[in-house]
XYZ file of N, CA and C in Angstrom:
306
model
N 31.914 4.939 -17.190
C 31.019 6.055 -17.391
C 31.701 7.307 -16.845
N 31.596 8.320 -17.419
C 32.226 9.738 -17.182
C 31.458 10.221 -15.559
N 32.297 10.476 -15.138
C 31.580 11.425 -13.592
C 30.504 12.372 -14.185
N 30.555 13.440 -15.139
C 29.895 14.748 -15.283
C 28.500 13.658 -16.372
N 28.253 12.728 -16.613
C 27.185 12.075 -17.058
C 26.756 11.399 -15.530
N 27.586 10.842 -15.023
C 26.921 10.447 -13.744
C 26.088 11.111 -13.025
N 26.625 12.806 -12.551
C 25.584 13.479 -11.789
C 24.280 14.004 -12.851
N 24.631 13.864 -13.683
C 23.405 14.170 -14.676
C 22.388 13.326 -14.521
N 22.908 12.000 -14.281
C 21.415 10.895 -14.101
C 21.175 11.122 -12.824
N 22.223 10.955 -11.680
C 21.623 11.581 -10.189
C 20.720 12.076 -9.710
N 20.962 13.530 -10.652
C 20.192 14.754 -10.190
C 18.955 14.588 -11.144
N 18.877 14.028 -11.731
C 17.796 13.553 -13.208
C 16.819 12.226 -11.951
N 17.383 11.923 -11.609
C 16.567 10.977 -10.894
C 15.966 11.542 -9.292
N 16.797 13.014 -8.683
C 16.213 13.472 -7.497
C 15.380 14.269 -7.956
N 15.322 14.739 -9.390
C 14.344 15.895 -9.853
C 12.927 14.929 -9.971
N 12.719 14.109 -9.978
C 11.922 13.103 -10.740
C 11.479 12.311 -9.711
N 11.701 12.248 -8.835
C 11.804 11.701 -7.887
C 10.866 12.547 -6.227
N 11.218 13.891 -6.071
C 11.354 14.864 -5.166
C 9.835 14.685 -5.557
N 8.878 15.095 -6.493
C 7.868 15.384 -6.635
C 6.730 14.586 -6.102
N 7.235 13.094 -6.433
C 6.617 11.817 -6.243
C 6.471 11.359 -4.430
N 7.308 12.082 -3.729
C 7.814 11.731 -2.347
C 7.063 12.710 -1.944
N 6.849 13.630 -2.415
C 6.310 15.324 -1.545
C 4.959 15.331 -0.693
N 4.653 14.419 -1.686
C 2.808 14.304 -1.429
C 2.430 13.338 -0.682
N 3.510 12.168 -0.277
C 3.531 11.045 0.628
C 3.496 11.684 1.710
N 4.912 12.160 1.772
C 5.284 12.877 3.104
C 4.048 13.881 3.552
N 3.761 15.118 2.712
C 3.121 15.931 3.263
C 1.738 16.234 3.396
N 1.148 15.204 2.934
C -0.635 15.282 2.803
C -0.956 14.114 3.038
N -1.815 13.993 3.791
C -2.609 13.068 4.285
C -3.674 13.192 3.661
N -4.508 11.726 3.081
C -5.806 11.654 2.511
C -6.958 11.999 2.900
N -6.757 12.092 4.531
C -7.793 12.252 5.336
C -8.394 13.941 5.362
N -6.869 14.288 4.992
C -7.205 16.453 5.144
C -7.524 16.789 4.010
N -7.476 16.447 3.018
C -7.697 16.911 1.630
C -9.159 16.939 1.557
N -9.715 18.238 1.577
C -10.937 18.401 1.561
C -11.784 17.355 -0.147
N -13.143 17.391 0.118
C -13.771 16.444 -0.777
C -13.681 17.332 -2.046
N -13.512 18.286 -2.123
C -13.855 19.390 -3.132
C -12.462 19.491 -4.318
N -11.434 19.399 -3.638
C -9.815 19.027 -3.744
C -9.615 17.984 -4.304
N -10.391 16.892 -3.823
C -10.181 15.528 -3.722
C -11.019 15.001 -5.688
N -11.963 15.988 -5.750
C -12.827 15.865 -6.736
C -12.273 16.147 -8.278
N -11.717 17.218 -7.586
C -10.620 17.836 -8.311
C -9.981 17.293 -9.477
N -8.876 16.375 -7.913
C -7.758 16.024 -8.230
C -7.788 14.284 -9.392
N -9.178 13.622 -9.002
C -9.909 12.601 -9.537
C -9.964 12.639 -10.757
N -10.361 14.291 -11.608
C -10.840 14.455 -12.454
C -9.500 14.711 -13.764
N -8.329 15.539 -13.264
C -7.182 15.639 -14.013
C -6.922 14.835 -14.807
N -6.747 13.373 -14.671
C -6.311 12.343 -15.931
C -7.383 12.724 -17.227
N -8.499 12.521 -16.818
C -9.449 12.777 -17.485
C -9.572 14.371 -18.829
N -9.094 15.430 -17.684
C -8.817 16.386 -18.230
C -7.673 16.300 -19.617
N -6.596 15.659 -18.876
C -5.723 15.476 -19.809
C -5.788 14.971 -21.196
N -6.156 13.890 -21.064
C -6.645 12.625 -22.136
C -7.499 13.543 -22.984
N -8.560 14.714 -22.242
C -9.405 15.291 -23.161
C -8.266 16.516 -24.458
N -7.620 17.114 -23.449
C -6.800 18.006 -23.982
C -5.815 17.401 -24.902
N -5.278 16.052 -24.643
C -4.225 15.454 -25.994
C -4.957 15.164 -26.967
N -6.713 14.664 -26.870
C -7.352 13.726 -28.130
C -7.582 14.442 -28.886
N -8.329 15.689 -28.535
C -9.502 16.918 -29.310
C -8.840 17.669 -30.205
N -7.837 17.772 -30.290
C -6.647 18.407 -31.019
C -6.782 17.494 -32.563
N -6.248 16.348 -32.020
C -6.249 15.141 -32.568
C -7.592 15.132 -33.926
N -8.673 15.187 -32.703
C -9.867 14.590 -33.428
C -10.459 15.883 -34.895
N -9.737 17.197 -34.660
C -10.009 18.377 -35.656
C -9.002 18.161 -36.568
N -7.670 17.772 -36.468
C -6.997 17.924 -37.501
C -6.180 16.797 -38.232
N -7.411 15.343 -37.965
C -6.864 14.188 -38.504
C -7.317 13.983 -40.128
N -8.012 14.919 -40.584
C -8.145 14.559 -42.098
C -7.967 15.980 -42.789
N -8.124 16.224 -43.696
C -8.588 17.582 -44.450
C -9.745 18.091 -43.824
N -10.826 17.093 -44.210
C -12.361 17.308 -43.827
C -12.216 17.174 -42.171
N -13.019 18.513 -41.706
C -13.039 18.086 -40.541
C -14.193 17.264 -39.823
N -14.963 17.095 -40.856
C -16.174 16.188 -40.334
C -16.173 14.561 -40.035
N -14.451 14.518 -40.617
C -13.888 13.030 -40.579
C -13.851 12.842 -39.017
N -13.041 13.538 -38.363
C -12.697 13.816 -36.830
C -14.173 13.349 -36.260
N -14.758 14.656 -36.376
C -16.032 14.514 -35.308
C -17.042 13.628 -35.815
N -17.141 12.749 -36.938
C -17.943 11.653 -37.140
C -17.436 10.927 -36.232
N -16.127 10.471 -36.422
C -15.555 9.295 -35.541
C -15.703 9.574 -34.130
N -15.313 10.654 -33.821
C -15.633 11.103 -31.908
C -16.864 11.147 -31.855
N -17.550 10.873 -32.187
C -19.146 11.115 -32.041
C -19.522 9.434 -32.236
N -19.162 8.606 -32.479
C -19.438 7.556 -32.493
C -18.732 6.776 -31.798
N -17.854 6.655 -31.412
C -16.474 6.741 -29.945
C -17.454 7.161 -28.925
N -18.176 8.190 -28.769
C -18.284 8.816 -27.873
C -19.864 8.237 -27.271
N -20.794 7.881 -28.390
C -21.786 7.209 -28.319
C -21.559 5.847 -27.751
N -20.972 5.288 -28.590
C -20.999 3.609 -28.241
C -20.163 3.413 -26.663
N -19.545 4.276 -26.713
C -18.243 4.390 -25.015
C -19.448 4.671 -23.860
N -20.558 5.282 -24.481
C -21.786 5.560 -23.495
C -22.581 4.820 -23.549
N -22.806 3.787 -23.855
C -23.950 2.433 -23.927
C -23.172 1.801 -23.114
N -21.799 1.405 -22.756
C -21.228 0.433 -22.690
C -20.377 -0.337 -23.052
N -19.931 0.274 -23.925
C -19.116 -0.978 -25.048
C -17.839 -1.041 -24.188
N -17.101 -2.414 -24.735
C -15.536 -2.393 -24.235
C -14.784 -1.501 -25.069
N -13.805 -1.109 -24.456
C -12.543 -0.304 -25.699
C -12.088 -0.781 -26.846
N -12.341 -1.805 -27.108
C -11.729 -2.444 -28.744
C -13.143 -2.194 -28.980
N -14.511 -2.644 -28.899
C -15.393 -2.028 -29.438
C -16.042 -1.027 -30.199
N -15.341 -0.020 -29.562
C -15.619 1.277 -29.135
C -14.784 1.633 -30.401
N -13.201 1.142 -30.367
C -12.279 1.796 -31.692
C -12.550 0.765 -32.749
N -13.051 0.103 -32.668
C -13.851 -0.914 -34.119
C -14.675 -0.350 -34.737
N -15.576 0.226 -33.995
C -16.968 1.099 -34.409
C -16.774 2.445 -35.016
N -15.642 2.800 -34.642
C -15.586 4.227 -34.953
C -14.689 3.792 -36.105
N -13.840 2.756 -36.173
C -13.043 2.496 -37.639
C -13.978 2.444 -38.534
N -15.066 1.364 -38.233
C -15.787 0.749 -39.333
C -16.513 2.123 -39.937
N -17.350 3.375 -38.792
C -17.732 4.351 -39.081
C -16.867 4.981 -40.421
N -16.188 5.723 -39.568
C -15.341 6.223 -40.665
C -14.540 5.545 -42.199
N -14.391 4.567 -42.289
C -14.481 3.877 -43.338
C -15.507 3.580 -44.067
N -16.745 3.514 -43.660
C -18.232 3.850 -44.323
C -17.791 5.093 -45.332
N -18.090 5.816 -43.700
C -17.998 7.553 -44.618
C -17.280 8.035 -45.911
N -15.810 7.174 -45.521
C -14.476 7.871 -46.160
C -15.468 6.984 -47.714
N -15.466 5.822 -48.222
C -16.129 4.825 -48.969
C -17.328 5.547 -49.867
N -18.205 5.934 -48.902
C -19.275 6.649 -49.879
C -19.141 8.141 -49.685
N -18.286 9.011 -48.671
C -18.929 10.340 -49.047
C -16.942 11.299 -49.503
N -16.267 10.595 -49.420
C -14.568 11.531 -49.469
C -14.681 10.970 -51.272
């Protein structure tokens, strides 16, 4: 392997790395106020919302394809259902729809 690819993975691995260590070292669970803490709980969540919704407007022509299916995802995910459930229901949904109304 070439030296000048070597420090490339190095420094590729302290960049990647530095971030993951920071928060060990320097914060304690105990100081992080509850408000912070609520916060910080909520981010994945945030995320997942910000990659899907995109998703869910510009997966057909019709945009009523999208929000039928998130709306029935979003229903059945609130009763309870398991996750294969949940994307069964919203298949079968939207395959209704697409069947009698596209």
């Amino acid at each position: 392997m070439e030296l000048p690819l070597l420090y490339v993975i190095i420094g590729m691995a302290i960049v990647t790395y530095i971030p993951r260590l920071l928060p060990l070292i320097l914060l304690d669970t105990e100081k992080i106020p509850p408000f912070v803490q609520a916060v910080l709980r909520n981010v994945p969540y945030a995320a997942l919302g910000a990659l899907i919704f995109p998703g869910v407007l510009f997966i057909h022509e019709s945009i009523w394809f999208g929000i039928i299916g998130a709306i029935t995802a979003i229903v059945i995910a609130y009763l309870g259902a398991n996750l294969i459930i949940v994307v069964i229901s919203s298949i079968f949904v939207l395959f209704m729809y697409s069947s009698f109304f596209l």
